[in-house]
Amino acid sequence: MGAAQSSGASDNGHLDERTADPDPLAQFARWYARAGEVVAAPEAMALATADVQGRPSVRMVLLKSWDRDGFVFFTNYDGRKSRELDVNPEAALLFYWEALGYQVRIEGPVTRTTDAESDAYYATRDVGSRIGAYASHQSSPIGSRSDLDAAMAEWTATFADGDVPRPEWWGGWRVVPRAYEFWQQGTNRLHDRLRYDMVDEGWRLQRLQP
């Protein structure tokens, strides 16, 4: 299979519903692998959430794992994104790989990762990042950068032995896809868009107009 077809493209370079993988996770794997060849951080993704009144917010986070159970990122459970996910457990993700002219959108409900999953990932972080989870009360106001640096110094002294357990307020979220959209840039703004929707435990694939 040629390189163009392996990405879901037809011979003319368009993203084509006839050659795209019927499994959106497999199609994501194709594109993610290609992005990893040309993009410094293919795991960077925009995360959109909304509060209980439906007011949206968006920020960049890093994808840490993905499989058939969903797409996982880690954060402070007391920060704004987690507070919004607690009251409105739905999220949208966006990957944009400009070098390829690709976007992937993912939408679905969220769940927290298990303690074991959060512990396992937290243990892989460098010591400074683990201590930083204690020093920063994410999204809360702080007087100055020097206050933050002082908190970091205090917690560094507390954990001088290098044993930094995961704080209970830090862990992962898993976005469970209900829908995917694959977007490929086209000429004259005639972009290719393929949307997958979960229907009766399977996936319905449709082409959307740009």
PDB file of C-alpha atoms in Angstrom:
ATOM      1  CA  MET A   1       0.000   0.000   0.000  1.00  0.00           C
ATOM      2  CA  GLY A   2       1.409   3.413  -0.935  1.00  0.00           C
ATOM      3  CA  ALA A   3       2.112   6.218   1.501  1.00  0.00           C
ATOM      4  CA  ALA A   4      -0.873   8.264   0.318  1.00  0.00           C
ATOM      5  CA  GLN A   5      -3.326   5.412   0.710  1.00  0.00           C
ATOM      6  CA  SER A   6      -1.910   4.412   4.086  1.00  0.00           C
ATOM      7  CA  SER A   7      -3.054   7.789   5.459  1.00  0.00           C
ATOM      8  CA  GLY A   8      -6.588   7.292   4.148  1.00  0.00           C
ATOM      9  CA  ALA A   9      -5.978   9.370   1.022  1.00  0.00           C
ATOM     10  CA  SER A  10      -6.915   8.378  -2.501  1.00  0.00           C
ATOM     11  CA  ASP A  11      -4.528   8.458  -5.444  1.00  0.00           C
ATOM     12  CA  ASN A  12      -5.274  12.161  -5.985  1.00  0.00           C
ATOM     13  CA  GLY A  13      -4.263  13.018  -2.439  1.00  0.00           C
ATOM     14  CA  HIS A  14      -7.745  13.653  -1.065  1.00  0.00           C
ATOM     15  CA  LEU A  15      -8.948  12.141   2.202  1.00  0.00           C
ATOM     16  CA  ASP A  16     -11.381   9.582   0.872  1.00  0.00           C
ATOM     17  CA  GLU A  17     -14.132   7.695   2.686  1.00  0.00           C
ATOM     18  CA  ARG A  18     -13.489   4.701   0.391  1.00  0.00           C
ATOM     19  CA  THR A  19      -9.885   4.282   1.537  1.00  0.00           C
ATOM     20  CA  ALA A  20     -10.103   5.633   5.096  1.00  0.00           C
ATOM     21  CA  ASP A  21     -10.060   2.933   7.751  1.00  0.00           C
ATOM     22  CA  PRO A  22     -13.583   2.035   8.926  1.00  0.00           C
ATOM     23  CA  ASP A  23     -12.206   2.054  12.471  1.00  0.00           C
ATOM     24  CA  PRO A  24     -11.522   5.665  13.558  1.00  0.00           C
ATOM     25  CA  LEU A  25      -8.952   4.571  16.125  1.00  0.00           C
ATOM     26  CA  ALA A  26      -6.958   2.851  13.376  1.00  0.00           C
ATOM     27  CA  GLN A  27      -7.296   5.954  11.206  1.00  0.00           C
ATOM     28  CA  PHE A  28      -6.061   8.069  14.121  1.00  0.00           C
ATOM     29  CA  ALA A  29      -3.085   5.726  14.515  1.00  0.00           C
ATOM     30  CA  ARG A  30      -2.173   6.259  10.845  1.00  0.00           C
ATOM     31  CA  TRP A  31      -2.232  10.026  11.140  1.00  0.00           C
ATOM     32  CA  TYR A  32      -0.573  10.136  14.558  1.00  0.00           C
ATOM     33  CA  ALA A  33       2.321   8.071  13.221  1.00  0.00           C
ATOM     34  CA  ARG A  34       2.723  10.416  10.258  1.00  0.00           C
ATOM     35  CA  ALA A  35       2.572  13.461  12.536  1.00  0.00           C
ATOM     36  CA  GLY A  36       5.286  11.953  14.722  1.00  0.00           C
ATOM     37  CA  GLU A  37       7.629  12.024  11.717  1.00  0.00           C
ATOM     38  CA  VAL A  38       7.282  15.763  11.067  1.00  0.00           C
ATOM     39  CA  VAL A  39       5.877  17.433  14.204  1.00  0.00           C
ATOM     40  CA  ALA A  40       7.895  18.079  17.365  1.00  0.00           C
ATOM     41  CA  ALA A  41       4.975  17.391  19.727  1.00  0.00           C
ATOM     42  CA  PRO A  42       2.232  15.411  17.969  1.00  0.00           C
ATOM     43  CA  GLU A  43       0.735  14.710  21.403  1.00  0.00           C
ATOM     44  CA  ALA A  44      -0.195  18.377  21.949  1.00  0.00           C
ATOM     45  CA  MET A  45      -3.964  18.822  21.804  1.00  0.00           C
ATOM     46  CA  ALA A  46      -6.535  21.486  22.586  1.00  0.00           C
ATOM     47  CA  LEU A  47      -9.009  20.476  25.280  1.00  0.00           C
ATOM     48  CA  ALA A  48     -12.395  22.202  25.363  1.00  0.00           C
ATOM     49  CA  THR A  49     -14.665  22.020  28.404  1.00  0.00           C
ATOM     50  CA  ALA A  50     -17.728  23.930  29.584  1.00  0.00           C
ATOM     51  CA  ASP A  51     -19.001  24.953  32.996  1.00  0.00           C
ATOM     52  CA  VAL A  52     -22.423  24.187  34.420  1.00  0.00           C
ATOM     53  CA  GLN A  53     -23.852  27.213  32.590  1.00  0.00           C
ATOM     54  CA  GLY A  54     -22.454  26.018  29.272  1.00  0.00           C
ATOM     55  CA  ARG A  55     -19.726  28.665  29.036  1.00  0.00           C
ATOM     56  CA  PRO A  56     -16.766  27.126  27.171  1.00  0.00           C
ATOM     57  CA  SER A  57     -13.040  27.283  27.821  1.00  0.00           C
ATOM     58  CA  VAL A  58     -10.113  25.758  25.958  1.00  0.00           C
ATOM     59  CA  ARG A  59      -6.415  25.135  26.629  1.00  0.00           C
ATOM     60  CA  MET A  60      -3.543  22.987  25.391  1.00  0.00           C
ATOM     61  CA  VAL A  61      -2.733  19.720  27.177  1.00  0.00           C
ATOM     62  CA  LEU A  62      -0.622  16.682  26.328  1.00  0.00           C
ATOM     63  CA  LEU A  63      -1.974  13.289  25.325  1.00  0.00           C
ATOM     64  CA  LYS A  64      -0.266  10.695  27.505  1.00  0.00           C
ATOM     65  CA  SER A  65      -1.923   7.480  26.360  1.00  0.00           C
ATOM     66  CA  TRP A  66      -4.643   6.325  23.997  1.00  0.00           C
ATOM     67  CA  ASP A  67      -6.315   3.055  23.184  1.00  0.00           C
ATOM     68  CA  ARG A  68      -9.803   1.654  22.711  1.00  0.00           C
ATOM     69  CA  ASP A  69     -10.757   2.840  26.190  1.00  0.00           C
ATOM     70  CA  GLY A  70     -10.092   6.481  25.328  1.00  0.00           C
ATOM     71  CA  PHE A  71      -7.606   9.354  25.259  1.00  0.00           C
ATOM     72  CA  VAL A  72      -5.851  10.225  28.538  1.00  0.00           C
ATOM     73  CA  PHE A  73      -4.275  13.386  29.906  1.00  0.00           C
ATOM     74  CA  PHE A  74      -3.226  14.309  33.445  1.00  0.00           C
ATOM     75  CA  THR A  75      -3.806  17.434  35.497  1.00  0.00           C
ATOM     76  CA  ASN A  76      -4.687  18.952  38.865  1.00  0.00           C
ATOM     77  CA  TYR A  77      -8.170  17.870  39.953  1.00  0.00           C
ATOM     78  CA  ASP A  78      -8.704  21.254  41.648  1.00  0.00           C
ATOM     79  CA  GLY A  79      -7.942  23.308  38.519  1.00  0.00           C
ATOM     80  CA  ARG A  80     -10.530  24.920  36.274  1.00  0.00           C
ATOM     81  CA  LYS A  81     -10.572  22.190  33.640  1.00  0.00           C
ATOM     82  CA  SER A  82     -11.229  19.495  36.242  1.00  0.00           C
ATOM     83  CA  ARG A  83     -13.873  21.541  38.036  1.00  0.00           C
ATOM     84  CA  GLU A  84     -15.686  21.972  34.740  1.00  0.00           C
ATOM     85  CA  LEU A  85     -15.371  18.293  33.865  1.00  0.00           C
ATOM     86  CA  ASP A  86     -16.768  17.359  37.271  1.00  0.00           C
ATOM     87  CA  VAL A  87     -19.973  19.357  36.693  1.00  0.00           C
ATOM     88  CA  ASN A  88     -20.203  18.821  32.932  1.00  0.00           C
ATOM     89  CA  PRO A  89     -18.425  15.523  32.124  1.00  0.00           C
ATOM     90  CA  GLU A  90     -18.117  16.088  28.379  1.00  0.00           C
ATOM     91  CA  ALA A  91     -15.035  17.220  26.460  1.00  0.00           C
ATOM     92  CA  ALA A  92     -13.760  17.911  22.971  1.00  0.00           C
ATOM     93  CA  LEU A  93     -10.194  17.418  21.769  1.00  0.00           C
ATOM     94  CA  LEU A  94      -8.453  18.933  18.755  1.00  0.00           C
ATOM     95  CA  PHE A  95      -5.154  17.864  17.237  1.00  0.00           C
ATOM     96  CA  TYR A  96      -3.742  20.208  14.598  1.00  0.00           C
ATOM     97  CA  TRP A  97      -0.696  19.080  12.651  1.00  0.00           C
ATOM     98  CA  GLU A  98      -0.009  22.046  10.390  1.00  0.00           C
ATOM     99  CA  ALA A  99       2.930  20.447   8.584  1.00  0.00           C
ATOM    100  CA  LEU A 100       0.560  17.813   7.184  1.00  0.00           C
ATOM    101  CA  GLY A 101      -2.548  19.942   6.853  1.00  0.00           C
ATOM    102  CA  TYR A 102      -4.357  17.562   9.217  1.00  0.00           C
ATOM    103  CA  GLN A 103      -6.823  18.094  12.044  1.00  0.00           C
ATOM    104  CA  VAL A 104      -8.500  15.470  14.221  1.00  0.00           C
ATOM    105  CA  ARG A 105     -11.479  16.332  16.404  1.00  0.00           C
ATOM    106  CA  ILE A 106     -12.711  13.978  19.127  1.00  0.00           C
ATOM    107  CA  GLU A 107     -15.826  14.415  21.268  1.00  0.00           C
ATOM    108  CA  GLY A 108     -17.197  12.370  24.129  1.00  0.00           C
ATOM    109  CA  PRO A 109     -17.809  11.867  27.829  1.00  0.00           C
ATOM    110  CA  VAL A 110     -14.995  11.790  30.370  1.00  0.00           C
ATOM    111  CA  THR A 111     -14.098   9.685  33.377  1.00  0.00           C
ATOM    112  CA  ARG A 112     -11.260   9.933  35.864  1.00  0.00           C
ATOM    113  CA  THR A 113      -8.455   7.423  35.552  1.00  0.00           C
ATOM    114  CA  THR A 114      -8.004   4.924  38.356  1.00  0.00           C
ATOM    115  CA  ASP A 115      -5.614   5.659  41.215  1.00  0.00           C
ATOM    116  CA  ALA A 116      -3.335   2.921  39.895  1.00  0.00           C
ATOM    117  CA  GLU A 117      -3.185   4.547  36.452  1.00  0.00           C
ATOM    118  CA  SER A 118      -2.502   7.971  37.925  1.00  0.00           C
ATOM    119  CA  ASP A 119       0.165   6.578  40.253  1.00  0.00           C
ATOM    120  CA  ALA A 120       1.880   4.766  37.396  1.00  0.00           C
ATOM    121  CA  TYR A 121       2.105   7.860  35.214  1.00  0.00           C
ATOM    122  CA  TYR A 122       3.049  10.176  38.091  1.00  0.00           C
ATOM    123  CA  ALA A 123       5.993   7.917  38.894  1.00  0.00           C
ATOM    124  CA  THR A 124       7.392   8.529  35.401  1.00  0.00           C
ATOM    125  CA  ARG A 125       7.580  12.312  35.863  1.00  0.00           C
ATOM    126  CA  ASP A 126      10.847  13.903  36.876  1.00  0.00           C
ATOM    127  CA  VAL A 127      11.183  14.882  40.532  1.00  0.00           C
ATOM    128  CA  GLY A 128      10.829  18.594  39.823  1.00  0.00           C
ATOM    129  CA  SER A 129       7.527  18.094  38.025  1.00  0.00           C
ATOM    130  CA  ARG A 130       6.237  15.900  40.828  1.00  0.00           C
ATOM    131  CA  ILE A 131       7.131  18.548  43.406  1.00  0.00           C
ATOM    132  CA  GLY A 132       5.536  21.188  41.202  1.00  0.00           C
ATOM    133  CA  ALA A 133       2.190  19.420  41.610  1.00  0.00           C
ATOM    134  CA  TYR A 134       2.399  20.292  45.315  1.00  0.00           C
ATOM    135  CA  ALA A 135       3.677  23.839  44.848  1.00  0.00           C
ATOM    136  CA  SER A 136       0.974  24.972  42.422  1.00  0.00           C
ATOM    137  CA  HIS A 137      -2.704  25.186  43.341  1.00  0.00           C
ATOM    138  CA  GLN A 138      -3.678  25.250  39.690  1.00  0.00           C
ATOM    139  CA  SER A 139      -5.946  28.097  38.533  1.00  0.00           C
ATOM    140  CA  SER A 140      -5.966  29.760  41.983  1.00  0.00           C
ATOM    141  CA  PRO A 141      -4.766  33.393  42.241  1.00  0.00           C
ATOM    142  CA  ILE A 142      -1.241  34.033  43.561  1.00  0.00           C
ATOM    143  CA  GLY A 143       0.429  37.294  44.463  1.00  0.00           C
ATOM    144  CA  SER A 144       3.622  37.007  42.450  1.00  0.00           C
ATOM    145  CA  ARG A 145       6.049  34.674  40.740  1.00  0.00           C
ATOM    146  CA  SER A 146       8.273  34.910  43.799  1.00  0.00           C
ATOM    147  CA  ASP A 147       5.450  33.443  45.887  1.00  0.00           C
ATOM    148  CA  LEU A 148       5.297  30.485  43.529  1.00  0.00           C
ATOM    149  CA  ASP A 149       9.076  30.064  43.631  1.00  0.00           C
ATOM    150  CA  ALA A 150       8.972  30.181  47.440  1.00  0.00           C
ATOM    151  CA  ALA A 151       6.326  27.446  47.515  1.00  0.00           C
ATOM    152  CA  MET A 152       8.463  25.346  45.185  1.00  0.00           C
ATOM    153  CA  ALA A 153      11.506  25.819  47.433  1.00  0.00           C
ATOM    154  CA  GLU A 154       9.499  24.860  50.510  1.00  0.00           C
ATOM    155  CA  TRP A 155       8.153  21.675  48.967  1.00  0.00           C
ATOM    156  CA  THR A 156      11.577  20.815  47.553  1.00  0.00           C
ATOM    157  CA  ALA A 157      12.939  20.928  51.084  1.00  0.00           C
ATOM    158  CA  THR A 158      10.035  18.816  52.319  1.00  0.00           C
ATOM    159  CA  PHE A 159      10.809  16.139  49.741  1.00  0.00           C
ATOM    160  CA  ALA A 160      14.576  16.369  50.033  1.00  0.00           C
ATOM    161  CA  ASP A 161      14.827  12.578  50.100  1.00  0.00           C
ATOM    162  CA  GLY A 162      13.380  12.420  46.580  1.00  0.00           C
ATOM    163  CA  ASP A 163      10.325  10.378  47.585  1.00  0.00           C
ATOM    164  CA  VAL A 164       7.402  12.390  46.179  1.00  0.00           C
ATOM    165  CA  PRO A 165       4.089  10.501  46.338  1.00  0.00           C
ATOM    166  CA  ARG A 166       1.238  11.515  44.056  1.00  0.00           C
ATOM    167  CA  PRO A 167      -1.003  14.097  45.766  1.00  0.00           C
ATOM    168  CA  GLU A 168      -4.651  13.107  45.992  1.00  0.00           C
ATOM    169  CA  TRP A 169      -5.654  16.194  43.999  1.00  0.00           C
ATOM    170  CA  TRP A 170      -3.672  15.164  40.914  1.00  0.00           C
ATOM    171  CA  GLY A 171      -4.550  12.524  38.344  1.00  0.00           C
ATOM    172  CA  GLY A 172      -5.851  11.689  34.915  1.00  0.00           C
ATOM    173  CA  TRP A 173      -8.928  12.129  32.782  1.00  0.00           C
ATOM    174  CA  ARG A 174     -10.010   9.816  29.982  1.00  0.00           C
ATOM    175  CA  VAL A 175     -12.036  11.128  27.049  1.00  0.00           C
ATOM    176  CA  VAL A 176     -14.146   8.297  25.612  1.00  0.00           C
ATOM    177  CA  PRO A 177     -14.835   9.058  21.930  1.00  0.00           C
ATOM    178  CA  ARG A 178     -18.412   9.250  20.776  1.00  0.00           C
ATOM    179  CA  ALA A 179     -17.419  10.994  17.548  1.00  0.00           C
ATOM    180  CA  TYR A 180     -14.272  11.637  15.513  1.00  0.00           C
ATOM    181  CA  GLU A 181     -13.696  14.014  12.639  1.00  0.00           C
ATOM    182  CA  PHE A 182     -10.695  13.849  10.331  1.00  0.00           C
ATOM    183  CA  TRP A 183      -9.968  17.033   8.358  1.00  0.00           C
ATOM    184  CA  GLN A 184      -7.451  17.401   5.556  1.00  0.00           C
ATOM    185  CA  GLN A 185      -6.619  20.768   4.071  1.00  0.00           C
ATOM    186  CA  GLY A 186      -7.659  21.236   0.458  1.00  0.00           C
ATOM    187  CA  THR A 187      -7.276  23.834  -2.261  1.00  0.00           C
ATOM    188  CA  ASN A 188      -9.826  26.646  -2.637  1.00  0.00           C
ATOM    189  CA  ARG A 189     -10.928  25.888   0.926  1.00  0.00           C
ATOM    190  CA  LEU A 190     -12.507  22.664  -0.297  1.00  0.00           C
ATOM    191  CA  HIS A 191     -11.206  20.673   2.633  1.00  0.00           C
ATOM    192  CA  ASP A 192     -11.896  16.973   3.113  1.00  0.00           C
ATOM    193  CA  ARG A 193     -13.875  16.089   6.235  1.00  0.00           C
ATOM    194  CA  LEU A 194     -14.759  12.590   7.397  1.00  0.00           C
ATOM    195  CA  ARG A 195     -16.883  12.159  10.510  1.00  0.00           C
ATOM    196  CA  TYR A 196     -17.309   8.936  12.485  1.00  0.00           C
ATOM    197  CA  ASP A 197     -20.250   8.610  14.883  1.00  0.00           C
ATOM    198  CA  MET A 198     -20.832   5.751  17.293  1.00  0.00           C
ATOM    199  CA  VAL A 199     -24.056   3.996  16.282  1.00  0.00           C
ATOM    200  CA  ASP A 200     -25.235   0.729  17.855  1.00  0.00           C
ATOM    201  CA  GLU A 201     -21.758  -0.244  19.058  1.00  0.00           C
ATOM    202  CA  GLY A 202     -20.293   0.431  15.615  1.00  0.00           C
ATOM    203  CA  TRP A 203     -19.082   3.436  13.650  1.00  0.00           C
ATOM    204  CA  ARG A 204     -20.964   5.311  10.934  1.00  0.00           C
ATOM    205  CA  LEU A 205     -18.651   7.112   8.516  1.00  0.00           C
ATOM    206  CA  GLN A 206     -19.893  10.142   6.578  1.00  0.00           C
ATOM    207  CA  ARG A 207     -18.253  12.799   4.419  1.00  0.00           C
ATOM    208  CA  LEU A 208     -19.078  16.367   5.456  1.00  0.00           C
ATOM    209  CA  GLN A 209     -19.013  19.409   3.260  1.00  0.00           C
ATOM    210  CA  PRO A 210     -16.182  21.835   4.061  1.00  0.00           C
TER     211      PRO A 210
END
